[in-house]
Coordinates of N, CA and C in Angstrom, one line a residue:
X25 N -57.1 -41.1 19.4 CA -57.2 -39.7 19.8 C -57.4 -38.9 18.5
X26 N -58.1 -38.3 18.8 CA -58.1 -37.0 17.6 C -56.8 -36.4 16.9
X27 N -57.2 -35.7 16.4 CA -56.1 -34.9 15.6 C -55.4 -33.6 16.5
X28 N -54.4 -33.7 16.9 CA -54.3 -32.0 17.4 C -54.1 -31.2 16.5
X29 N -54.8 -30.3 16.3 CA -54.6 -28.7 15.6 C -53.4 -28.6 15.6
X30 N -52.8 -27.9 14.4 CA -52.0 -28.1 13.4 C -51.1 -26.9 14.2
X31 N -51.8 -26.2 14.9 CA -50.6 -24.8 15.7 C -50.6 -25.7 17.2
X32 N -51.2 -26.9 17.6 CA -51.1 -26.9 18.8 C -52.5 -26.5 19.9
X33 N -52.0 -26.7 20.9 CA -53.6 -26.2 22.2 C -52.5 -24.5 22.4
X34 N -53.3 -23.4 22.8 CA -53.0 -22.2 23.8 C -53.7 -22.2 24.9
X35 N -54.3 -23.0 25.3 CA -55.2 -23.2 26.7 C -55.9 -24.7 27.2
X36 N -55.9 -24.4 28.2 CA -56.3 -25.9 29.2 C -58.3 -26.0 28.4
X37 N -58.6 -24.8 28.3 CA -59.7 -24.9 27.6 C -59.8 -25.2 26.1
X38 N -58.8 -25.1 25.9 CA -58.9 -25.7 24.0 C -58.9 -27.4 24.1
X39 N -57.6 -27.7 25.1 CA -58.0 -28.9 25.2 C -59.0 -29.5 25.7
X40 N -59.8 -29.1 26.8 CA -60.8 -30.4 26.7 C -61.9 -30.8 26.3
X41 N -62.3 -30.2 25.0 CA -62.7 -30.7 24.3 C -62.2 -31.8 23.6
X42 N -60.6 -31.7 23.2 CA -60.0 -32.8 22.2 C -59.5 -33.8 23.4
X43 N -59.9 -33.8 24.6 CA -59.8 -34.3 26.0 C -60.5 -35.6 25.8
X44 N -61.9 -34.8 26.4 CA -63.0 -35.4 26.3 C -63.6 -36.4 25.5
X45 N -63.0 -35.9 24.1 CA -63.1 -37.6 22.5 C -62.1 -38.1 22.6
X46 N -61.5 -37.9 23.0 CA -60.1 -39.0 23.3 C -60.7 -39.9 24.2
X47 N -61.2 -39.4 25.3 CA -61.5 -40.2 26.7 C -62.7 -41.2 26.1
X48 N -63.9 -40.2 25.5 CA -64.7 -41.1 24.8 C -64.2 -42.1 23.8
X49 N -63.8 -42.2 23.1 CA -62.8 -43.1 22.4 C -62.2 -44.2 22.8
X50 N -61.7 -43.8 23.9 CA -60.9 -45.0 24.5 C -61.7 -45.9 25.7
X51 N -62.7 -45.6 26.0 CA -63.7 -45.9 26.6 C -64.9 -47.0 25.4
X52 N -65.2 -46.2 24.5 CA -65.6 -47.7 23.3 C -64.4 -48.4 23.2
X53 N -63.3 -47.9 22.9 CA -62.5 -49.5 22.1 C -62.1 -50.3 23.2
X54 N -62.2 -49.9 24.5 CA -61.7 -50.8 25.5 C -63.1 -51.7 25.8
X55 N -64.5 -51.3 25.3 CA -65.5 -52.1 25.6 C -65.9 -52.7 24.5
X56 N -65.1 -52.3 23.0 CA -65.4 -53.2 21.9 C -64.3 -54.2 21.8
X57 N -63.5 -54.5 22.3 CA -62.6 -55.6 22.7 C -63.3 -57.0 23.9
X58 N -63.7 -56.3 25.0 CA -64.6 -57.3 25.9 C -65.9 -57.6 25.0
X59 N -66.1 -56.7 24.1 CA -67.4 -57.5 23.6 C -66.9 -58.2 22.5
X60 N -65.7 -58.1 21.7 CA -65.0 -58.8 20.5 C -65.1 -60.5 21.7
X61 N -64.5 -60.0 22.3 CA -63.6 -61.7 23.3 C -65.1 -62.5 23.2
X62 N -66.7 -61.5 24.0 CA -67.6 -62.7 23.9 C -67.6 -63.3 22.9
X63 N -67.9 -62.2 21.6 CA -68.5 -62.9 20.6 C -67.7 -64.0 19.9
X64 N -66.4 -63.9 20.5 CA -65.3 -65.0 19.9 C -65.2 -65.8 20.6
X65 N -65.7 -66.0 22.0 CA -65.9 -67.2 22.9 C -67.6 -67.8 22.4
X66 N -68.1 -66.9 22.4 CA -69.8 -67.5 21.4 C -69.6 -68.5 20.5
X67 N -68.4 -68.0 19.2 CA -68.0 -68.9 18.3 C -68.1 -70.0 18.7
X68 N -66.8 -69.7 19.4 CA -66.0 -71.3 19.7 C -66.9 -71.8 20.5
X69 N -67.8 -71.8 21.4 CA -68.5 -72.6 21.7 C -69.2 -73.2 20.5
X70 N -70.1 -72.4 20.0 CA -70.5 -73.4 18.9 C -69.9 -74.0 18.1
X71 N -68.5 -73.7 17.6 CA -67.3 -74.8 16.7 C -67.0 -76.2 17.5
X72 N -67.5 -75.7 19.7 CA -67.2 -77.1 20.3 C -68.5 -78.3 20.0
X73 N -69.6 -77.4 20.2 CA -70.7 -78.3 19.7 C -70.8 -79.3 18.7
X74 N -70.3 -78.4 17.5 CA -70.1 -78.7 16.3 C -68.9 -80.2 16.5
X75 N -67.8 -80.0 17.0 CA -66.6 -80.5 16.9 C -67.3 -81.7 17.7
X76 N -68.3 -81.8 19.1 CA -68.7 -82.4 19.7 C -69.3 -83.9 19.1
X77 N -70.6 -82.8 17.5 CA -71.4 -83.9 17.2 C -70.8 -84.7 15.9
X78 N -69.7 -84.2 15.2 CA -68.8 -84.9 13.9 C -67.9 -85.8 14.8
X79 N -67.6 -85.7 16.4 CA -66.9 -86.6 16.9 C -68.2 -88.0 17.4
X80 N -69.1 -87.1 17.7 CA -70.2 -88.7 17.7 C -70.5 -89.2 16.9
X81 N -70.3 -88.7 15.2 CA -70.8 -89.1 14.1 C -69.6 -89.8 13.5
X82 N -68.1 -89.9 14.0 CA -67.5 -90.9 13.4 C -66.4 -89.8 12.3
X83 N -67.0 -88.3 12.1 CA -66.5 -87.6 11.3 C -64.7 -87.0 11.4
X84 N -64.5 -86.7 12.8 CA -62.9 -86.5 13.4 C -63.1 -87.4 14.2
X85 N -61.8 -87.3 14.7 CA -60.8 -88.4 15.9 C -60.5 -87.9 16.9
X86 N -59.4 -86.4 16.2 CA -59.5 -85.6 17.3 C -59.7 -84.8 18.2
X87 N -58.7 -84.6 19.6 CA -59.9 -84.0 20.6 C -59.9 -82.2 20.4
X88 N -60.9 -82.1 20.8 CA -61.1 -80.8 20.9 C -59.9 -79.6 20.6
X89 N -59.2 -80.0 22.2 CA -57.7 -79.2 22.3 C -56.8 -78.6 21.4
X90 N -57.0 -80.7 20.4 CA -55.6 -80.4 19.3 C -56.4 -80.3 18.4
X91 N -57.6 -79.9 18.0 CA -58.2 -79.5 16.7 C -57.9 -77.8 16.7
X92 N -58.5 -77.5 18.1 CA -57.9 -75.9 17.7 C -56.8 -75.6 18.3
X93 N -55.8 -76.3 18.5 CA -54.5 -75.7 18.5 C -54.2 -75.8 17.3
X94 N -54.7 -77.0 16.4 CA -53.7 -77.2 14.8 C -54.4 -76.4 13.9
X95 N -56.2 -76.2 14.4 CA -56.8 -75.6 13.1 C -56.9 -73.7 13.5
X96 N -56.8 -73.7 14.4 CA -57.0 -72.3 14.8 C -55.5 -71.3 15.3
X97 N -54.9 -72.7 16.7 CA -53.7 -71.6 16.3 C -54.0 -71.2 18.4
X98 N -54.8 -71.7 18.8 CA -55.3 -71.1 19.7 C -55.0 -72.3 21.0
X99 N -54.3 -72.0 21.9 CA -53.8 -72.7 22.9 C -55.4 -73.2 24.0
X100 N -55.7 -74.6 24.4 CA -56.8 -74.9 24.9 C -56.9 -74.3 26.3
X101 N -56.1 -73.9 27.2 CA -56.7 -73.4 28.3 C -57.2 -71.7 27.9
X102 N -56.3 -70.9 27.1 CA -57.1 -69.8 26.5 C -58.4 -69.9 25.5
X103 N -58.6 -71.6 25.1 CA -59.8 -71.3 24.4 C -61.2 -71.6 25.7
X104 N -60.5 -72.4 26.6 CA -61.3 -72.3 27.8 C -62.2 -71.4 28.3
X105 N -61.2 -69.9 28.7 CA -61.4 -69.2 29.1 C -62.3 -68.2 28.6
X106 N -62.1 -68.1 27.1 CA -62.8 -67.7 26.4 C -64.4 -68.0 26.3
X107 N -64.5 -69.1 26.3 CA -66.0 -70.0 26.3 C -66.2 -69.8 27.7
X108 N -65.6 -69.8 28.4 CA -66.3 -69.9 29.7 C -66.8 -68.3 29.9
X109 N -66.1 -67.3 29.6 CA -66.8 -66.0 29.6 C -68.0 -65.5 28.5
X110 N -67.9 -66.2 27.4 CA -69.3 -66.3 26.5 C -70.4 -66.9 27.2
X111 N -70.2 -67.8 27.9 CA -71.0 -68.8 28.0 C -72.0 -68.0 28.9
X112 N -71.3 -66.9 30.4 CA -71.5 -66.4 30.9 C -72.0 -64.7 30.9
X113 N -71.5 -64.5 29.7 CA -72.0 -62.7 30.0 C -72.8 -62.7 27.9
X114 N -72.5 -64.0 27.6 CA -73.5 -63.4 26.0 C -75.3 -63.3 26.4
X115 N -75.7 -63.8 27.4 CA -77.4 -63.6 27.4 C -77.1 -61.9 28.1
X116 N -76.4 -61.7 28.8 CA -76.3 -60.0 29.4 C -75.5 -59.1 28.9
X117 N -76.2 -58.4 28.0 CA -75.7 -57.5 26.3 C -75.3 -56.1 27.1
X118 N -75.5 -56.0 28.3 CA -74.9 -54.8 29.2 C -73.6 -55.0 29.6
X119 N -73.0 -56.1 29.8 CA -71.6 -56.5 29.8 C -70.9 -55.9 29.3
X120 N -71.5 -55.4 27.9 CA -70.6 -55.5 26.8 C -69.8 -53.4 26.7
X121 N -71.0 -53.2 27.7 CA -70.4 -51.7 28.2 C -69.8 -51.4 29.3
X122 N -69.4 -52.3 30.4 CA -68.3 -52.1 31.1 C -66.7 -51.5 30.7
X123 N -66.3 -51.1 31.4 CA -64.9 -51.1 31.0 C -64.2 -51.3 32.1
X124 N -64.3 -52.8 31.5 CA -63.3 -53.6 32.2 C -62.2 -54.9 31.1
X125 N -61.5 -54.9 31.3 CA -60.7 -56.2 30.3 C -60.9 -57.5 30.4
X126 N -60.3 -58.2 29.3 CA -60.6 -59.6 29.4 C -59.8 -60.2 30.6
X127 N -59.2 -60.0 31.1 CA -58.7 -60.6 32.2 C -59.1 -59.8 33.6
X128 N -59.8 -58.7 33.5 CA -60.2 -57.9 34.6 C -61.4 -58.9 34.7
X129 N -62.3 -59.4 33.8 CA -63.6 -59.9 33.6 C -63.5 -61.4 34.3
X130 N -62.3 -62.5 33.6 CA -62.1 -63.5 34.0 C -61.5 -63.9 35.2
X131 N -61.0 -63.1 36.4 CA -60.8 -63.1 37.4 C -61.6 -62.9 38.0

């Protein structure tokens, strides 16, 4: 939110202007978080790839799951979910201005 003036609003019309960038405001950060989530499920797809071809090459042992639960921190059915909504809305870059949440999206 903006700053409120330092005396306060004296009218319904003072405020909506400092309304209105609030609303705007909150309307980007709620659609630069659904677009954070793709591009963090983008990742992780490509870290699975990765993880995929050092497991054909003899390079790790372990699976997927417990690599990024031990290296990342990140529980496998949430990294699931994640990848599965990259997978799906990163070729459609209009997505990324919805406002809707990461779990509004994955439902």
């Amino acid at each position: 939110m903006p700053q409120t003036p330092g005396g306060g609003f004296t009218s319904l019309e003072m405020m909506t202007g400092h309304l209105k960038v609030g609303y705007t405001n909150l309307r980007k950060a709620r659609n630069a978080v659904l677009g954070s989530h793709i591009d963090y499920g983008h990742a992780l797809n490509t870290a699975f790839a990765q993880h995929e071809l050092e497991k054909d090459l003899g390079r790790t042992k372990t699976t997927w799951e417990v690599w990024l639960k031990d290296n990342i921190g990140i529980s496998a059915p949430f990294g699931r979910k994640l990848r599965a909504i990259a997978a799906l809305l990163q070729p459609y870059p209009r997505f990324r201005f919805l406002s809707l949440s990461f779990s509004e999206i994955y439902s």
